[in-house]
Short mmCIF file of C-alpha atoms and ligand atoms in Angstrom, two decimals:
data_model
loop_
_atom_site.label_atom_id
_atom_site.label_comp_id
_atom_site.label_asym_id
_atom_site.label_seq_id
_atom_site.Cartn_x
_atom_site.Cartn_y
_atom_site.Cartn_z
CA MET U 1 7.27 -20.34 -63.73
CA ASN U 2 4.85 -19.69 -60.54
CA PRO U 3 6.22 -22.03 -57.48
CA TRP U 4 2.56 -22.33 -55.31
CA PRO U 5 -0.63 -23.49 -55.95
CA GLY U 6 -2.98 -21.12 -57.96
CA ARG U 7 -5.40 -21.30 -55.40
CA LEU U 8 -5.76 -22.60 -52.00
CA VAL U 9 -8.30 -23.36 -50.81
CA LEU U 10 -10.73 -25.45 -47.83
CA LEU U 11 -13.13 -27.33 -48.85
CA GLY U 12 -16.08 -28.40 -46.06
CA HIS U 13 -19.52 -27.63 -45.72
CA PRO U 14 -20.75 -26.34 -42.91
CA LEU U 15 -17.40 -24.62 -42.25
CA GLY U 16 -18.38 -22.39 -39.49
CA HIS U 17 -16.00 -23.54 -36.87
CA THR U 18 -13.27 -24.83 -38.41
CA LEU U 19 -9.66 -23.01 -37.24
CA SER U 20 -7.51 -24.81 -40.45
CA PRO U 21 -7.15 -21.60 -43.24
CA THR U 22 -6.06 -20.10 -39.69
CA VAL U 23 -3.23 -22.51 -39.08
CA GLN U 24 -2.75 -21.93 -42.85
CA ASN U 25 -2.86 -18.32 -43.44
CA ALA U 26 -0.47 -18.27 -40.55
CA ALA U 27 1.85 -20.39 -41.52
CA LEU U 28 1.79 -18.67 -45.33
CA ARG U 29 2.27 -15.41 -43.49
CA ALA U 30 5.46 -16.27 -41.76
CA ALA U 31 7.05 -18.34 -44.71
CA GLY U 32 6.38 -15.13 -46.47
CA ILE U 33 4.36 -16.95 -49.42
CA PRO U 34 2.05 -14.67 -51.57
CA LEU U 35 -1.26 -16.61 -50.77
CA LEU U 36 -4.25 -16.66 -48.75
CA CYS U 37 -6.69 -19.95 -47.49
CA GLU U 38 -9.90 -19.54 -49.07
CA PRO U 39 -12.98 -20.67 -47.15
CA LEU U 40 -14.80 -23.42 -49.43
CA ASP U 41 -18.08 -23.78 -48.14
CA ILE U 42 -20.61 -25.71 -50.23
CA PRO U 43 -23.01 -28.17 -50.91
CA ARG U 44 -22.66 -31.14 -52.33
CA SER U 45 -24.58 -30.23 -55.66
CA ALA U 46 -21.38 -27.78 -56.03
CA LEU U 47 -18.99 -30.38 -56.09
CA ASP U 48 -19.04 -31.50 -59.47
CA ASP U 49 -18.68 -27.61 -60.67
CA THR U 50 -16.12 -26.37 -57.65
CA MET U 51 -13.72 -29.14 -58.26
CA ALA U 52 -13.66 -28.94 -61.64
CA ALA U 53 -12.88 -24.85 -61.98
CA LEU U 54 -10.25 -26.13 -58.78
CA ARG U 55 -8.18 -28.71 -61.12
CA ARG U 56 -8.26 -25.48 -64.14
CA ALA U 57 -7.15 -23.02 -61.63
CA GLY U 58 -3.76 -25.49 -60.53
CA ALA U 59 -5.21 -25.60 -56.70
CA ALA U 60 -4.03 -26.90 -53.71
CA GLY U 61 -6.38 -27.73 -50.61
CA GLY U 62 -7.77 -29.08 -47.71
CA VAL U 63 -11.01 -31.19 -47.63
CA THR U 64 -12.51 -30.46 -43.94
CA THR U 65 -16.49 -33.07 -42.72
CA PRO U 66 -18.09 -33.98 -44.49
CA TYR U 67 -16.10 -34.34 -48.07
CA ARG U 68 -12.78 -36.41 -46.69
CA GLU U 69 -14.81 -39.91 -48.35
CA ALA U 70 -15.83 -38.05 -51.66
CA ILE U 71 -13.25 -36.08 -52.38
CA GLY U 72 -10.63 -39.43 -53.90
CA ALA U 73 -13.21 -40.58 -56.14
CA TYR U 74 -12.09 -36.28 -58.08
CA CYS U 75 -8.29 -37.59 -57.89
CA ASP U 76 -6.53 -38.86 -60.47
CA ARG U 77 -3.79 -40.27 -58.02
CA LEU U 78 -3.92 -41.47 -53.86
CA THR U 79 -1.19 -41.44 -52.43
CA GLU U 80 -1.01 -44.53 -50.49
CA ALA U 81 -1.97 -43.53 -47.36
CA ALA U 82 -5.07 -41.88 -48.74
CA ARG U 83 -5.76 -45.43 -50.89
CA ALA U 84 -5.62 -47.19 -46.40
CA VAL U 85 -7.50 -44.46 -45.04
CA GLY U 86 -10.06 -44.55 -48.10
CA ALA U 87 -10.09 -40.97 -47.33
CA VAL U 88 -8.14 -37.49 -48.38
CA ASP U 89 -7.85 -34.58 -46.69
CA THR U 90 -5.21 -32.77 -48.62
CA PHE U 91 -4.37 -32.79 -52.68
CA TRP U 92 -3.01 -30.68 -55.06
CA THR U 93 -2.23 -30.47 -58.37
CA ALA U 94 0.69 -32.02 -59.86
CA PRO U 95 3.26 -30.63 -62.23
CA ASP U 96 1.40 -33.00 -65.22
CA GLY U 97 -1.85 -31.54 -64.10
CA ALA U 98 -2.98 -34.43 -62.66
CA LEU U 99 -4.95 -33.88 -59.29
CA VAL U 100 -3.10 -35.07 -55.91
CA GLY U 101 -4.82 -36.55 -52.70
CA ASP U 102 -2.72 -37.35 -49.54
CA ASN U 103 -3.71 -38.46 -45.97
CA THR U 104 -2.36 -36.70 -43.42
CA ASP U 105 -4.83 -36.90 -40.61
CA ALA U 106 -3.36 -39.99 -39.71
CA ASP U 107 0.04 -39.18 -39.58
CA GLY U 108 -1.73 -35.62 -37.38
CA PHE U 109 -3.28 -38.32 -35.00
CA ALA U 110 -0.78 -40.22 -34.38
CA ARG U 111 1.81 -37.28 -33.89
CA ALA U 112 -1.01 -35.89 -31.29
CA LEU U 113 -1.50 -38.92 -29.48
CA GLN U 114 2.63 -39.99 -29.23
CA PRO U 115 2.55 -37.54 -25.62
CA LEU U 116 0.03 -40.25 -24.56
CA LEU U 117 1.54 -43.47 -24.99
CA PRO U 118 3.41 -43.67 -22.52
CA ALA U 119 0.41 -44.03 -19.79
CA LEU U 120 -1.33 -46.84 -21.96
CA LEU U 121 -0.50 -50.41 -21.38
CA ASP U 122 0.30 -53.13 -23.73
CA HIS U 123 -2.81 -54.13 -26.24
CA ALA U 124 -4.45 -51.51 -24.53
CA ARG U 125 -8.32 -51.69 -25.45
CA VAL U 126 -9.10 -48.55 -27.01
CA ALA U 127 -13.38 -46.89 -28.03
CA LEU U 128 -13.45 -45.43 -31.59
CA LEU U 129 -16.97 -43.41 -31.39
CA GLY U 130 -17.67 -42.35 -35.33
CA ALA U 131 -17.14 -44.09 -39.00
CA GLY U 132 -16.32 -40.89 -41.41
CA GLY U 133 -13.56 -40.36 -42.63
CA GLY U 134 -11.53 -39.46 -39.04
CA ALA U 135 -12.49 -42.30 -37.66
CA ALA U 136 -10.88 -43.95 -40.83
CA ALA U 137 -7.65 -42.47 -40.04
CA VAL U 138 -7.58 -43.06 -36.08
CA LEU U 139 -7.68 -46.34 -37.18
CA ARG U 140 -5.30 -46.33 -39.48
CA ALA U 141 -3.05 -44.48 -36.58
CA LEU U 142 -3.45 -47.16 -34.77
CA GLU U 143 -3.25 -50.19 -37.14
CA ARG U 144 0.29 -49.21 -37.52
CA TRP U 145 1.58 -48.57 -34.13
CA GLY U 146 -0.48 -52.12 -33.59
CA ASN U 147 -0.39 -52.06 -29.26
CA VAL U 148 -4.23 -51.85 -29.74
CA HIS U 149 -7.73 -53.01 -29.77
CA VAL U 150 -9.94 -51.12 -31.32
CA ARG U 151 -13.72 -51.35 -30.16
CA VAL U 152 -15.92 -49.29 -33.05
CA TYR U 153 -19.38 -47.95 -31.80
CA ASN U 154 -20.92 -46.24 -34.90
CA ARG U 155 -24.78 -44.50 -34.92
CA THR U 156 -25.79 -46.29 -38.13
CA ARG U 157 -24.03 -49.83 -37.47
CA SER U 158 -23.44 -50.14 -41.92
CA ARG U 159 -20.74 -47.64 -41.71
CA ALA U 160 -19.03 -49.12 -38.62
CA GLU U 161 -19.48 -51.96 -39.83
CA LEU U 162 -18.00 -51.47 -43.07
CA LEU U 163 -14.56 -49.66 -41.25
CA VAL U 164 -14.03 -52.41 -39.01
CA GLY U 165 -13.44 -54.86 -42.23
CA ARG U 166 -10.60 -53.10 -43.49
CA PHE U 167 -9.29 -52.16 -40.42
CA SER U 168 -10.49 -56.71 -38.94
CA ARG U 169 -6.98 -57.01 -37.81
CA VAL U 170 -7.34 -54.05 -34.58
CA SER U 171 -10.83 -53.58 -34.96
CA GLU U 172 -14.45 -55.39 -33.96
CA LEU U 173 -17.72 -53.83 -34.09
CA ALA U 174 -19.52 -53.07 -30.55
CA GLU U 175 -23.13 -53.40 -30.90
CA ARG U 176 -23.44 -50.77 -28.14
CA ILE U 177 -21.54 -47.44 -26.74
CA GLU U 178 -21.53 -48.80 -22.98
CA GLN U 179 -20.16 -52.28 -24.50
CA CYS U 180 -17.81 -50.16 -26.74
CA VAL U 181 -16.19 -47.80 -23.79
CA ALA U 182 -16.21 -50.34 -20.55
CA HIS U 183 -12.77 -51.16 -19.97
CA ALA U 184 -11.00 -48.54 -22.65
CA ALA U 185 -7.54 -46.97 -22.02
CA LEU U 186 -8.49 -44.62 -24.42
CA VAL U 187 -11.80 -43.69 -25.66
CA VAL U 188 -11.41 -41.43 -28.91
CA ASN U 189 -14.22 -39.06 -30.15
CA ALA U 190 -14.39 -39.34 -34.09
CA THR U 191 -17.96 -38.17 -34.62
CA SER U 192 -18.84 -35.06 -35.06
CA VAL U 193 -20.59 -34.61 -31.90
CA GLY U 194 -19.92 -31.91 -29.31
CA GLN U 195 -17.74 -29.92 -33.00
CA ARG U 196 -20.90 -27.54 -32.86
CA ASP U 197 -22.72 -27.41 -29.87
CA ASP U 198 -21.88 -28.33 -26.16
CA SER U 199 -23.66 -32.38 -27.24
CA LEU U 200 -21.96 -35.70 -25.42
CA PRO U 201 -21.15 -37.70 -27.99
CA VAL U 202 -20.87 -40.54 -24.97
CA ASP U 203 -22.33 -40.37 -21.19
CA ALA U 204 -18.80 -39.42 -19.62
CA GLU U 205 -20.25 -41.16 -17.00
CA LEU U 206 -19.88 -44.50 -18.44
CA ILE U 207 -15.93 -43.89 -19.17
CA PRO U 208 -14.06 -45.47 -17.00
CA SER U 209 -12.73 -43.52 -14.76
CA ASP U 210 -8.90 -44.93 -15.81
CA ALA U 211 -9.44 -43.97 -19.44
CA ILE U 212 -7.45 -41.10 -21.16
CA VAL U 213 -9.70 -39.38 -23.43
CA PHE U 214 -8.78 -38.06 -27.41
CA ASP U 215 -11.64 -35.64 -28.85
CA LEU U 216 -10.96 -35.14 -32.69
CA ALA U 217 -13.58 -31.92 -32.03
CA TYR U 218 -11.90 -29.09 -30.68
CA ARG U 219 -13.66 -26.05 -29.53
CA PRO U 220 -13.56 -22.45 -27.51
CA GLY U 221 -13.30 -23.17 -24.30
CA GLY U 222 -13.07 -26.86 -24.74
CA THR U 223 -15.51 -29.28 -26.15
CA ALA U 224 -18.14 -30.62 -23.79
CA LEU U 225 -16.12 -34.44 -23.15
CA VAL U 226 -13.07 -32.92 -22.77
CA ARG U 227 -14.58 -30.88 -19.83
CA ALA U 228 -16.29 -33.64 -18.44
CA ALA U 229 -13.30 -35.54 -18.57
CA LYS U 230 -11.39 -33.53 -16.94
CA ALA U 231 -14.54 -32.68 -13.86
CA ARG U 232 -14.08 -36.57 -13.16
CA GLY U 233 -10.49 -36.22 -12.84
CA LEU U 234 -9.60 -37.77 -16.40
CA ARG U 235 -6.86 -36.60 -18.58
CA ALA U 236 -8.63 -35.50 -21.36
CA VAL U 237 -7.39 -33.82 -24.96
CA ASP U 238 -9.36 -31.87 -28.26
CA GLY U 239 -8.36 -32.15 -31.75
CA LEU U 240 -6.12 -28.99 -31.76
CA THR U 241 -2.98 -30.47 -31.51
CA MET U 242 -4.09 -33.12 -34.20
CA LEU U 243 -5.41 -30.00 -36.27
CA VAL U 244 -1.99 -28.67 -36.59
CA GLU U 245 0.30 -31.67 -36.94
CA GLN U 246 -2.36 -32.77 -39.71
CA GLY U 247 -1.76 -29.20 -41.85
CA ALA U 248 1.70 -28.25 -41.27
CA LEU U 249 1.46 -32.10 -43.26
CA ALA U 250 -0.47 -31.05 -45.58
CA PHE U 251 1.52 -27.76 -45.87
CA GLU U 252 4.86 -29.85 -46.27
CA ARG U 253 3.08 -31.04 -49.08
CA TRP U 254 2.05 -28.28 -50.95
CA PHE U 255 5.05 -25.88 -50.42
CA GLY U 256 8.29 -28.48 -49.51
CA MET U 257 8.95 -26.86 -46.57
CA ALA U 258 8.23 -27.09 -42.72
CA PRO U 259 5.63 -24.10 -41.27
CA ASP U 260 6.44 -22.03 -38.72
CA ARG U 261 5.09 -24.01 -35.40
CA GLU U 262 5.28 -20.77 -33.02
CA ALA U 263 3.68 -18.55 -35.29
CA VAL U 264 0.97 -20.91 -36.46
CA TRP U 265 -0.01 -21.87 -32.32
CA ALA U 266 0.22 -18.09 -31.57
CA SER U 267 -2.59 -17.39 -34.41
CA VAL U 268 -5.06 -20.56 -33.23
CA GLN U 269 -4.96 -19.07 -28.80
CA ALA U 270 -5.52 -15.39 -30.79
CA SER U 271 -8.23 -17.03 -32.41
CA ARG U 272 -9.99 -19.35 -29.74
P1 LIG E 301 -18.07 -38.29 -41.13
O1 LIG E 301 -18.97 -36.38 -41.95
O2 LIG E 301 -17.34 -38.22 -42.63
O3 LIG E 301 -18.59 -39.02 -40.03
C1 LIG E 301 -19.13 -37.82 -38.82
C2 LIG E 301 -19.70 -39.42 -38.01
O4 LIG E 301 -20.36 -38.74 -37.34
C3 LIG E 301 -19.70 -40.25 -38.59
O5 LIG E 301 -19.59 -41.41 -37.75
C4 LIG E 301 -21.64 -40.44 -38.31
O6 LIG E 301 -22.37 -41.29 -38.13
C5 LIG E 301 -21.41 -39.66 -36.49
N1 LIG E 301 -22.26 -38.56 -36.09
C6 LIG E 301 -22.46 -37.10 -36.55
N2 LIG E 301 -23.94 -36.92 -35.84
C7 LIG E 301 -24.04 -37.68 -35.25
C8 LIG E 301 -24.59 -37.73 -33.92
N3 LIG E 301 -25.75 -36.89 -34.10
N4 LIG E 301 -24.72 -39.07 -33.69
C9 LIG E 301 -24.13 -39.69 -33.50
N5 LIG E 301 -23.36 -39.84 -34.62
C10 LIG E 301 -22.96 -38.85 -35.08
O7 LIG E 301 -16.45 -36.64 -40.74
P2 LIG E 301 -15.31 -36.98 -40.60
O8 LIG E 301 -15.43 -38.82 -39.94
O9 LIG E 301 -14.41 -36.12 -40.59
O10 LIG E 301 -15.56 -35.92 -38.91
C11 LIG E 301 -15.33 -36.35 -37.78
C12 LIG E 301 -15.23 -35.67 -36.66
O11 LIG E 301 -13.74 -35.16 -36.13
C13 LIG E 301 -15.37 -34.26 -36.99
O12 LIG E 301 -15.81 -33.30 -35.36
C14 LIG E 301 -14.65 -33.69 -37.30
O13 LIG E 301 -14.09 -32.23 -37.33
C15 LIG E 301 -13.22 -34.27 -36.59
N6 LIG E 301 -11.56 -34.06 -36.82
C16 LIG E 301 -10.81 -33.18 -36.43
C17 LIG E 301 -9.43 -33.51 -37.31
C18 LIG E 301 -8.74 -33.04 -36.53
O14 LIG E 301 -8.06 -32.51 -36.99
N7 LIG E 301 -8.80 -32.07 -35.38
C19 LIG E 301 -8.86 -34.28 -38.36
C20 LIG E 301 -10.41 -34.87 -38.67
C21 LIG E 301 -11.70 -35.08 -38.34
P3 LIG E 301 -23.34 -41.64 -38.96
O15 LIG E 301 -22.85 -42.56 -40.35
O16 LIG E 301 -24.38 -42.58 -38.35
O17 LIG E 301 -24.01 -40.36 -39.99
#
């Protein structure tokens, strides 16, 4: 029996910026697995047909913006992590033919945050910008850390309200972005602003001068938010480590082994 998925894909729209296939293809090459991760840039109107075809092919894959919250509905089973986050970023076909949806973004964020934790105080105030699948994963990771109070701001208020309702133990709604970032020890950008161009999700001058900035987005040369924060002398990281760690967890789910991180980082650096 072929032990590998029939196809390995990355679903999203638009996919132009993502380094996810680069991460997976480097890991596949290093492990000698004869598969390629195919980018599937599909409009929402093609999601039903695409998921049906992937199911027939016994596929596995990753899910990126804007489909993390939509793919769960196509899955037969969700892991505890996918249910808790309310978003699927990793799926596979189980031996019984069931499509299983999982979430590895939360653990990917937690791993990427780890080196920054010593700099954060007890009950650190966190500003979270955004209310999509990425923001939910951040809240799930922060909820497990427990040592935080999160203010969530989103352009569409109703979406932030729903998210805060699901994570009410650690979070509250911020009516304005100024109120969200005021006194924050950690500012997390989980909006898609800054992923494709040099726009800023928040005026960098509003960020407290001792805050750490974590931008889930990443871009060659750094995102505008990370550059603006560093220009003010703040510690700031982009989403690349999170991407690599999330991708490593997905690879483990699909192939039962850890990827060669050195090979993955070499490939990511070469394509930046
Ligand atoms: P979603 O499509 O689910 O959510 C997008 C979010 O961005 C929403 O909160 C949306 O607000 C907000 N947004 C979009 N455009 C604007 C705008 N012009 N002004 C203000 N807010 C805006 O995306 P995801 O949650 O899946 O991803 C969000 C970002 O995080 C993406 O850049 C993604 O690449 C990144 N990400 C990175 C990961 C990594 O491993 N590094 C992992 C997960 C995500 P509204 O509700 O008002 O539309």
